[in-house]
CSV table of C-alpha atoms in Angstrom, one decimal:
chain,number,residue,atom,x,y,z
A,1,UNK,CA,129.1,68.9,97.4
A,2,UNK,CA,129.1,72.4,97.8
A,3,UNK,CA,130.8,74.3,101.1
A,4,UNK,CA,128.0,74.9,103.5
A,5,UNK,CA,127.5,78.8,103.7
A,6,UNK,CA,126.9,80.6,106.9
A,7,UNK,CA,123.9,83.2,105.9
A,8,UNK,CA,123.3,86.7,107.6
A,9,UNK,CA,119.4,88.4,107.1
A,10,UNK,CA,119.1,91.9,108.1
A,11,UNK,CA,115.3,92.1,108.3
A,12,UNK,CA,114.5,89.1,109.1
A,13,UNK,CA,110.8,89.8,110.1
A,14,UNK,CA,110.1,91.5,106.5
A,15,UNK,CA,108.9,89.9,103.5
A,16,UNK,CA,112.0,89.5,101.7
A,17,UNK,CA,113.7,88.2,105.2
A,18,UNK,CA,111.1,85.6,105.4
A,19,UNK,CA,111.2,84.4,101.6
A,20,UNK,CA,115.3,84.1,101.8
A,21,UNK,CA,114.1,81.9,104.9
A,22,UNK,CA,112.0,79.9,103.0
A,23,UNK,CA,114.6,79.4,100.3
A,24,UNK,CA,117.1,78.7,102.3
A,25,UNK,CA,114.7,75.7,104.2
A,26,UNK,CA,114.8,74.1,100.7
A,27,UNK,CA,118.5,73.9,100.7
A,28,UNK,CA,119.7,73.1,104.4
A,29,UNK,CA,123.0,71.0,102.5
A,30,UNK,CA,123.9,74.7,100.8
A,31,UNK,CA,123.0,77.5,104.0
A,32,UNK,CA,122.9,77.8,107.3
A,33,UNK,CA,121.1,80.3,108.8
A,34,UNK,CA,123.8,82.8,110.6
A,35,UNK,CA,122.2,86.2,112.5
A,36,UNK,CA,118.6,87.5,112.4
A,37,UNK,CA,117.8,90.6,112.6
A,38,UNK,CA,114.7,92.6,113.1
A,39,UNK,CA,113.7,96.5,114.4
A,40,UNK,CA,110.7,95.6,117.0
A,41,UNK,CA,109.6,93.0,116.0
A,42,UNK,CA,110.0,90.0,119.2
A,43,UNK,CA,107.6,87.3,118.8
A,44,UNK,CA,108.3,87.6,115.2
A,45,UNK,CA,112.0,87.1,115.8
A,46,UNK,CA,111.8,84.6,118.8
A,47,UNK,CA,109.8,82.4,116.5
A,48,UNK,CA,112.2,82.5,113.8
A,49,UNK,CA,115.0,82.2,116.2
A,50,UNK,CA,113.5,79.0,117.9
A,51,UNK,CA,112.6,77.5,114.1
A,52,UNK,CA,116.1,78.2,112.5
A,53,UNK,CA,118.6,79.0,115.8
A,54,UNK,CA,120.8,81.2,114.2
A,55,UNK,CA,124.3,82.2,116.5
A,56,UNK,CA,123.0,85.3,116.9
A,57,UNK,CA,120.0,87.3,116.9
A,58,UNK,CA,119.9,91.2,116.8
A,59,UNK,CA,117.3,94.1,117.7
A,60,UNK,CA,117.9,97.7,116.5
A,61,UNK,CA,115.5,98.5,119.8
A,62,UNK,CA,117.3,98.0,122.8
A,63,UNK,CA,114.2,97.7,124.6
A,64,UNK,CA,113.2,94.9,122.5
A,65,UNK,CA,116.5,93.4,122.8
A,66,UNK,CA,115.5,92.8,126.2
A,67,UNK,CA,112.1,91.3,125.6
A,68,UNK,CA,114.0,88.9,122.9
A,69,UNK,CA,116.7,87.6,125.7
A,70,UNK,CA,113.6,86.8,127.9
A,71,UNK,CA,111.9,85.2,125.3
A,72,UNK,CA,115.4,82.9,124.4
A,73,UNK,CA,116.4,81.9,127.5
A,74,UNK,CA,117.5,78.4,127.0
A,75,UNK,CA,118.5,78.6,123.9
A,76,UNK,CA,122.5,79.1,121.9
A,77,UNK,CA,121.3,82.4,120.3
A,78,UNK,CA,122.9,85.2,121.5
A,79,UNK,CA,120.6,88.3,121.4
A,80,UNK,CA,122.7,91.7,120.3
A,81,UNK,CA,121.3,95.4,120.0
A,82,UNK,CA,122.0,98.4,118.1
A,83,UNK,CA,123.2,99.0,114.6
A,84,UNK,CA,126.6,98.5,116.0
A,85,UNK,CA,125.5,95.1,116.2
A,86,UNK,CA,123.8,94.8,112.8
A,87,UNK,CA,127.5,95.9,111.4
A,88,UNK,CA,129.3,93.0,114.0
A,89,UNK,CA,126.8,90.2,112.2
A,90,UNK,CA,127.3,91.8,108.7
A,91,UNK,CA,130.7,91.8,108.6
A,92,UNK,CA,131.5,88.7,111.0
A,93,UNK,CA,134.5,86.9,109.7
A,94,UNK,CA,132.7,83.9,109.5
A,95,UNK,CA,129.9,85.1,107.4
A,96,UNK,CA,129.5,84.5,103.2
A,97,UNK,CA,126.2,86.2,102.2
A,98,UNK,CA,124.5,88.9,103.7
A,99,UNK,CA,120.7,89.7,102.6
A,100,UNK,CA,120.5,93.4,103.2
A,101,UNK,CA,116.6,93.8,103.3
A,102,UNK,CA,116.4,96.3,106.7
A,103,UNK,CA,113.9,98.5,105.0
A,104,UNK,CA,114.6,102.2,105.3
A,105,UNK,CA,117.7,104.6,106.1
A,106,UNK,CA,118.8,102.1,109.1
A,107,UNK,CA,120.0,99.5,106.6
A,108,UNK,CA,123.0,101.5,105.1
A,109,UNK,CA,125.3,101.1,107.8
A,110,UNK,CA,125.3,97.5,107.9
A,111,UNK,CA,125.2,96.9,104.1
A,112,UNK,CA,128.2,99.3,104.2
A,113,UNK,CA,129.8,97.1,106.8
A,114,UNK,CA,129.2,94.1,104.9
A,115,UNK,CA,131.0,95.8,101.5
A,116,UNK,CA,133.9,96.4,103.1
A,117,UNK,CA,134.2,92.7,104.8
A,118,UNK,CA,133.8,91.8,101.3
A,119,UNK,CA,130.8,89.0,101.9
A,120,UNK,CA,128.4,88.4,98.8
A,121,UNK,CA,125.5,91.0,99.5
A,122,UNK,CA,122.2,90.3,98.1
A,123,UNK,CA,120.5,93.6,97.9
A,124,UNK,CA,117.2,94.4,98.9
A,125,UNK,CA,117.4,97.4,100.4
A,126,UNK,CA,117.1,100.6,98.4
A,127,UNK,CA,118.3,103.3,100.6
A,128,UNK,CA,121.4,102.5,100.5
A,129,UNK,CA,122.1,103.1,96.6
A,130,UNK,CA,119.4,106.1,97.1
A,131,UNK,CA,121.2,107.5,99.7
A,132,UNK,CA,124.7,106.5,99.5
A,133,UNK,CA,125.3,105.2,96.2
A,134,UNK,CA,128.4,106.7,95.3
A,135,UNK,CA,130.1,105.2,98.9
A,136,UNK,CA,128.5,102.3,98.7
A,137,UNK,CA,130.0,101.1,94.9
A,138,UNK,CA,133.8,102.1,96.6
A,139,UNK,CA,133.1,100.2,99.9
A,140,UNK,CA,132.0,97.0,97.5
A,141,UNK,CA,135.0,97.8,95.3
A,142,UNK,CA,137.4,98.4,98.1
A,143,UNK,CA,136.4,95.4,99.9
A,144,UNK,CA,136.1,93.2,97.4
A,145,UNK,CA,132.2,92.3,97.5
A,146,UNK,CA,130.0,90.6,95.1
A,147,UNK,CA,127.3,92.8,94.8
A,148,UNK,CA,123.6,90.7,93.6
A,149,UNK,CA,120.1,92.5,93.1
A,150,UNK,CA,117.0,91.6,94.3
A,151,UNK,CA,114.9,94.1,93.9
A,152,UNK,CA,113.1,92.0,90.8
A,153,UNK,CA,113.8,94.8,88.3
A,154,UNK,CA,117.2,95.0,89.2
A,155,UNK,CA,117.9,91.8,89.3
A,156,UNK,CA,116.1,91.0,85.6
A,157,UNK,CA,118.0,93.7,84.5
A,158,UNK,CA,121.6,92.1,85.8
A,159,UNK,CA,120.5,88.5,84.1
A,160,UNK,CA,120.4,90.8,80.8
A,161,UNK,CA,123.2,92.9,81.2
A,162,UNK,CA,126.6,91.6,79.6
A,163,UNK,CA,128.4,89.6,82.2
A,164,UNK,CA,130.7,92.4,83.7
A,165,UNK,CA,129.9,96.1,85.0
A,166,UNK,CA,130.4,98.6,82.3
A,167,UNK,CA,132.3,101.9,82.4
A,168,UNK,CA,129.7,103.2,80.4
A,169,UNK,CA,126.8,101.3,78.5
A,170,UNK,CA,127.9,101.7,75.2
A,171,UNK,CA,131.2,99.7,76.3
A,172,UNK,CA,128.3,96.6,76.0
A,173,UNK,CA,126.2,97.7,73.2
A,174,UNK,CA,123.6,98.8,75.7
A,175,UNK,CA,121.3,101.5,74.2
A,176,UNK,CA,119.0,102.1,77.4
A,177,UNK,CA,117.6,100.4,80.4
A,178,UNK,CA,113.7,99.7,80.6
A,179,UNK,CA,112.0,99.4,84.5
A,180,UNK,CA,109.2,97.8,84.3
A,181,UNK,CA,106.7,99.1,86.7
A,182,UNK,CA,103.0,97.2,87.6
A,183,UNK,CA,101.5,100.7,87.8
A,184,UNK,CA,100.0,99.8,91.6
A,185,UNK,CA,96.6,99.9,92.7
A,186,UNK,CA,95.8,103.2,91.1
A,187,UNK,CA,96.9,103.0,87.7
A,188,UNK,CA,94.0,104.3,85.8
A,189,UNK,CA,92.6,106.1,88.4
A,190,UNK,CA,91.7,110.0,87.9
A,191,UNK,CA,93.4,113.0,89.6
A,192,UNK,CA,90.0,113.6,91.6
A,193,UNK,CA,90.3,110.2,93.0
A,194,UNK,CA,93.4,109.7,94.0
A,195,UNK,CA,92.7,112.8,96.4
A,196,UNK,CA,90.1,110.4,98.4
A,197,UNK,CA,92.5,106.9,98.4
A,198,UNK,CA,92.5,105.4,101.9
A,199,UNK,CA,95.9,103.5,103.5
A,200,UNK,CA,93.8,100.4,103.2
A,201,UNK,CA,93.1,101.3,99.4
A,202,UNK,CA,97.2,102.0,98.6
A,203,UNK,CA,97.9,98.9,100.5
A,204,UNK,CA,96.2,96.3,98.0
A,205,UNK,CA,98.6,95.8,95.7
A,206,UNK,CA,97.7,94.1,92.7
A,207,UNK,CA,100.3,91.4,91.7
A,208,UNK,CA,103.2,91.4,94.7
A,209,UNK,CA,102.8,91.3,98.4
A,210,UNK,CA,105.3,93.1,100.3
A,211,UNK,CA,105.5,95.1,103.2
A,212,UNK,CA,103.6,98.1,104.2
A,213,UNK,CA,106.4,100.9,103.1
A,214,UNK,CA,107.4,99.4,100.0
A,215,UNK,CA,103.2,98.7,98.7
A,216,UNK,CA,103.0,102.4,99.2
A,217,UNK,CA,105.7,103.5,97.6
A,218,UNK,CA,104.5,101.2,94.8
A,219,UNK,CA,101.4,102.8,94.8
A,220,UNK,CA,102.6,106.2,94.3
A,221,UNK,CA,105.4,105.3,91.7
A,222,UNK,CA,107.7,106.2,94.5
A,223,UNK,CA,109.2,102.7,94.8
A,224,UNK,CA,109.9,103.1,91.1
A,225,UNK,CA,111.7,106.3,91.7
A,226,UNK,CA,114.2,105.2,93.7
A,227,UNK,CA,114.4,102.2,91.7
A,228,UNK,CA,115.5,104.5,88.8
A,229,UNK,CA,117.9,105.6,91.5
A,230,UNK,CA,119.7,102.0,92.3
A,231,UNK,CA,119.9,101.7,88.7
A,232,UNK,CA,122.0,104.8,87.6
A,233,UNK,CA,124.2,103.5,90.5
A,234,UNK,CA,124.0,99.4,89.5
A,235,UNK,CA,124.2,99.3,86.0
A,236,UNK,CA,126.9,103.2,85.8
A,237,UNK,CA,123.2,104.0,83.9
A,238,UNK,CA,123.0,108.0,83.3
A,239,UNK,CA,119.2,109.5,83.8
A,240,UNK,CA,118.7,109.3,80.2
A,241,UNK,CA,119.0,106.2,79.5
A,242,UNK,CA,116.5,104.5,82.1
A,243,UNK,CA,113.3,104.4,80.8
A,244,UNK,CA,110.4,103.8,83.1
A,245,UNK,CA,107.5,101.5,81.3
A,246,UNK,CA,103.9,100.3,83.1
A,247,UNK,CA,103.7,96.9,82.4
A,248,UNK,CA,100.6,95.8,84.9
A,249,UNK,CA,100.7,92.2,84.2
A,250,UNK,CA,104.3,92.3,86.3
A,251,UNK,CA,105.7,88.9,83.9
A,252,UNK,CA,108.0,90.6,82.3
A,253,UNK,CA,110.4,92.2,85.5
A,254,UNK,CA,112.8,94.5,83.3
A,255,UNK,CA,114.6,94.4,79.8
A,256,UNK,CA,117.6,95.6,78.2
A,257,UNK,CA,117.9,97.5,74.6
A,258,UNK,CA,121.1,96.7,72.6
A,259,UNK,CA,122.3,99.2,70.2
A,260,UNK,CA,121.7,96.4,67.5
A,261,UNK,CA,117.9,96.5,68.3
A,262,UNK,CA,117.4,93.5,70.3
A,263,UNK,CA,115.6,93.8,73.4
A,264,UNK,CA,116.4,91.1,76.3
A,265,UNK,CA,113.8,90.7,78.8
A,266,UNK,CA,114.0,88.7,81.7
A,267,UNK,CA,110.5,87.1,82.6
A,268,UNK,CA,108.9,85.2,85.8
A,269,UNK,CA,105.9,84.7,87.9
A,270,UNK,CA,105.8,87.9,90.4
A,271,UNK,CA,107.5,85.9,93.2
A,272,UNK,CA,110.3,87.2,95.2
A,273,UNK,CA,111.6,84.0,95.8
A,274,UNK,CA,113.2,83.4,92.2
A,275,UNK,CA,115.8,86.7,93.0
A,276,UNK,CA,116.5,85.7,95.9
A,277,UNK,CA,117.3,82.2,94.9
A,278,UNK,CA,119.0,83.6,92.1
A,279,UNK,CA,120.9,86.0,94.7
A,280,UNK,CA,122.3,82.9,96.6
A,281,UNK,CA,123.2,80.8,93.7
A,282,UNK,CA,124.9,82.5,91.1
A,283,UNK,CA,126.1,81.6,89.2
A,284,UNK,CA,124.3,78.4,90.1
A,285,UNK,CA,120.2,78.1,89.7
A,286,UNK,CA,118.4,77.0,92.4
A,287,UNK,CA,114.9,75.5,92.8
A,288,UNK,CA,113.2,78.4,94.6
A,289,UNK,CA,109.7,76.7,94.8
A,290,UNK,CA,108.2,79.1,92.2
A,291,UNK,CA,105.4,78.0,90.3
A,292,UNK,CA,106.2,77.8,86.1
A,293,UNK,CA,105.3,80.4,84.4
A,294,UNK,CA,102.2,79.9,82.3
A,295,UNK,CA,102.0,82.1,78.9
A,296,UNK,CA,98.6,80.5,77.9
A,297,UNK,CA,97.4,81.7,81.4
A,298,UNK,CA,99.0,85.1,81.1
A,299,UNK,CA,97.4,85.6,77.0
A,300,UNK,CA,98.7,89.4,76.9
A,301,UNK,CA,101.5,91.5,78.2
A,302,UNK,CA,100.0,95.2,77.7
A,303,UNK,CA,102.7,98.2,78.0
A,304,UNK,CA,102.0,102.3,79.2
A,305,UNK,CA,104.2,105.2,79.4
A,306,UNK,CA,103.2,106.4,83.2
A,307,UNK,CA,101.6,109.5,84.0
A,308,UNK,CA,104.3,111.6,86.1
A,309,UNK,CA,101.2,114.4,86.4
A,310,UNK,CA,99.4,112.2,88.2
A,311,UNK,CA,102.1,110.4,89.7
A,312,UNK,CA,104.9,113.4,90.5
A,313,UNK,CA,106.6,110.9,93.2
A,314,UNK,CA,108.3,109.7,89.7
A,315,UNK,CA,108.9,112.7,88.5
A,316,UNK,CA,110.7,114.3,91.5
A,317,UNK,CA,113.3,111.1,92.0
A,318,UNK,CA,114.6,111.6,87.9
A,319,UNK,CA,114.8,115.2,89.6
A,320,UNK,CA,116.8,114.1,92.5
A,321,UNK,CA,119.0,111.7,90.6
A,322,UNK,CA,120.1,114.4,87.8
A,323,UNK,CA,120.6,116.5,90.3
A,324,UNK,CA,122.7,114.4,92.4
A,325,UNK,CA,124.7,114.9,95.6
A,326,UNK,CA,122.8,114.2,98.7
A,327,UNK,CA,119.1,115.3,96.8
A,328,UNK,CA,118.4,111.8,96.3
A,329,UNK,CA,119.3,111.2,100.3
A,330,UNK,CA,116.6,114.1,100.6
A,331,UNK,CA,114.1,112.8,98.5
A,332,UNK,CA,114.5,109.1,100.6
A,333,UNK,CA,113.8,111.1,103.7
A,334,UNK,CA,111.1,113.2,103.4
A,335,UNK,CA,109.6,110.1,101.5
A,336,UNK,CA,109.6,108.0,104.3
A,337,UNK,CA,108.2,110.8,106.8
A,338,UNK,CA,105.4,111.2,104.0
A,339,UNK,CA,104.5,107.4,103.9
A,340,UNK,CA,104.4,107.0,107.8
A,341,UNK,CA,101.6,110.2,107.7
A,342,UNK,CA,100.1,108.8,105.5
A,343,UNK,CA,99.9,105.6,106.6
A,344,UNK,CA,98.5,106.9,110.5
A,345,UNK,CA,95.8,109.3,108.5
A,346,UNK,CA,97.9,112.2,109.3
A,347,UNK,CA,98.0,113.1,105.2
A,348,UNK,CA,95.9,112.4,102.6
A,349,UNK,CA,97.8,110.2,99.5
A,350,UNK,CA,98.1,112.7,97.4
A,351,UNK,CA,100.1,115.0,99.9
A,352,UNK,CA,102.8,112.9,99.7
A,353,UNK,CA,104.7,114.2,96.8
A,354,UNK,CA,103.2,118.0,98.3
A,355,UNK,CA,105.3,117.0,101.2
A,356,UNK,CA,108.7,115.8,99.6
A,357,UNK,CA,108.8,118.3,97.2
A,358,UNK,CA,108.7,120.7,99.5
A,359,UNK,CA,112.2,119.7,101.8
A,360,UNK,CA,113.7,119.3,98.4
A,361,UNK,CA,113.1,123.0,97.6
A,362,UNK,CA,114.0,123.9,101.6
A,363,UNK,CA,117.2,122.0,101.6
A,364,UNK,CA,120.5,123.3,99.7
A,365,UNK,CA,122.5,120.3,97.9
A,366,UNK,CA,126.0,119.1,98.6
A,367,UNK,CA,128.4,116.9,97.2
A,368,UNK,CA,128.2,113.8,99.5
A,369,UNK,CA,131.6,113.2,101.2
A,370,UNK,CA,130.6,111.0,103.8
A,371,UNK,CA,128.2,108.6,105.5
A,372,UNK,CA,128.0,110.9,109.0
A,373,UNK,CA,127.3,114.1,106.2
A,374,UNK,CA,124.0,111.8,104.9
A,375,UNK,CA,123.0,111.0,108.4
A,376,UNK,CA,122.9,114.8,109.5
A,377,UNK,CA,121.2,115.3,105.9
A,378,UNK,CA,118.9,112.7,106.4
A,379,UNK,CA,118.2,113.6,110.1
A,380,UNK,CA,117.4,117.1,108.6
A,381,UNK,CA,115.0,116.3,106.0
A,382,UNK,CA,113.1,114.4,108.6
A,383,UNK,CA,112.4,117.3,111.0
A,384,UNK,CA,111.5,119.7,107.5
A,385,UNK,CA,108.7,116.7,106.6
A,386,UNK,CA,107.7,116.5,109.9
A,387,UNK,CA,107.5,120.7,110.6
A,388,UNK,CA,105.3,120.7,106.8
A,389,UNK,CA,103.3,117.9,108.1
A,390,UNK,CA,102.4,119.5,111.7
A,391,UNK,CA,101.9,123.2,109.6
A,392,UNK,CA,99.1,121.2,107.2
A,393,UNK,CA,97.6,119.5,110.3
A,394,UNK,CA,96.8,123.2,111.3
């Protein structure tokens, strides 16, 4: 029988929180559920807390720390606050996997945390690659992680990739790297329309359901920006050779071209469940309750190059990455101001990439040297989007 593993889920509230959850249910002889985590959200978090009484239980919100305690009285989980406490239940010696799905800049100190206490980190936030990348590969180095993908592209894209990370991708035969993207909502829609898309319009996503942030970015090609980003770090995957291609039937998650001309393509219902399942058992497969994949039902896979004119959220991330330093940290910011606007009616959609390109042109680039360096960068960008977005309100 396999050693019972004690399971930490930063973003417990979130849609990849509560699919790790529900994987996890299916194996209670494999994991036990460890520390929850959540920004604001209490009943959310009391609920979970009651269903799978994890040790400990951790706000970012002090305020809703509080409310939590109130909420748990009676119980054995032990309610913690701040991001100090996200790094304590990362790296807690008794911890073996850590699902980093915090969404936003406030996950990178904790999936930092967890590198360097060497857990197994499952991977399901992108800012920390986008912002961090460079120090996040030497604190999993250093500390002797295992690093696993769950973004679905990534994680396609590791099930193809030969077996160890490669110095360079020719050192594996590996011609280029091909993201699949579903092309959101708005994929064939004209530049005159996509001036008049509504938050509730962005936030019907075709094929996935994820959370509010994420559909957005998916709806501007932003999401597969910063993808592009995590895979340059992932995969040691130079701009030129990711290769971003619309796939809206979302079957086939990523592939991998070999110099000898095959192309390896890693292929699933659009289910979060089957990386994360993937993400806890590896090398082991675990039944994840995803439905089989049905070809007859699927009849055609249909592939586009995407249209960076009308998407330039795409366009300005392969910006960031070749230029490097802290652009992509940046790009992440201003991004996320953008989406929140956005989101409240504050911009219209396609203001967005208006908005981000704009701190990337205000700010100078540095070589990144340190994780307080991105914070003050980060912190920055924010108060240029939010200054650009006040100035258009005008």
């Amino acid at each position: 029988m396999p050693m019972l593993q004690n399971v930490t889920i930063l973003g417990a509230t979130g849609t990849i929180g509560l699919n790790t959850l529900d994987v996890i249910a299916r194996h209670p002889e494999r994991y036990r559920v460890f520390a929850l985590t959540a920004h604001s959200r209490v009943d959310e978090l009391a609920e979970l807390c009651l269903r799978y009484r994890p040790r400990y239980a951790v706000m970012l919100d002090e305020h809703a720390a509080q409310k939590l305690q109130h909420q748990l009285q009676g119980s054995d989980t032990q309610v913690l606050a701040g991001v100090e406490a996200l790094e304590e239940v990362a790296a807690h010696p008794e911890v073996h996997v850590v699902m980093a799905a915090i969404v936003g800049a406030a996950g990178l100190r904790p999936s930092i945390a967890a590198a360097y206490a060497g857990k197994r980190i499952l991977l399901a936030n992108k800012e920390t690659l986008v912002m961090a990348g460079k120090l996040f590969m030497q604190a999993v180095e250093e500390g002797g992680a295992t690093l696993l993908p769950i973004d679905s592209e990534h994680n396609a894209i590791f099930q193809v990739m030969p077996p160890t990370r490669l110095a360079a991708l020719e050192d594996g035969g590996v011609r280029r790297i091909l993201l699949t993207a579903s092309g959101g909502p708005f994929r064939k829609a004209s530049a005159a329309e996509l001036i008049a898309v509504t938050p509730a319009q962005a936030l019907n996503h075709p094929n996935w359901v994820m959370g509010p942030k994420i559909t957005i970015d998916s709806a501007t090609l932003m999401n597969k920006g910063l993808e592009v980003i995590e895979a340059h770090w992932l995969f040691n995957a130079p701009a030129d050779k990711i290769e971003v291609v619309v796939h809206p039937q979302s079957v086939i998650h990523s592939m991998v071209e070999y110099v000898d001309g095959s192309v390896l393509a890693q292929m699933g219902n659009p289910d979060m469940r089957t990386p994360i399942a993937f993400g806890l058992g590896y090398p082991e497969r675990l039944d994840a309750g995803v439905r089989a994949l049905d070809l007859f039902q699927v009849g055609r896979l249909d592939f586009e190059a995407p249209d960076m004119a009308r998407f330039p959220c795409l366009r300005l991330a392969f910006g960031a990455l070749r230029q490097g330093g802290t652009a992509p940290a940046i790009l992440n910011a201003a991004n996320e101001v953008a989406v929140e606007a956005f989101l409240n009616e504050k911009i219209g959609f396609q203001d967005i990439p208006r908005l981000i390109e704009s701190v990337l042109a205000r700010m100078d680039v540095e070589a990144v040297t340190s994780i307080a360096q991105l914070i003050e960068v980060d912190t920055m960008a924010r108060a240029y989007a939010m200054e650009w977005r006040q100035l258009e309100a005008c």
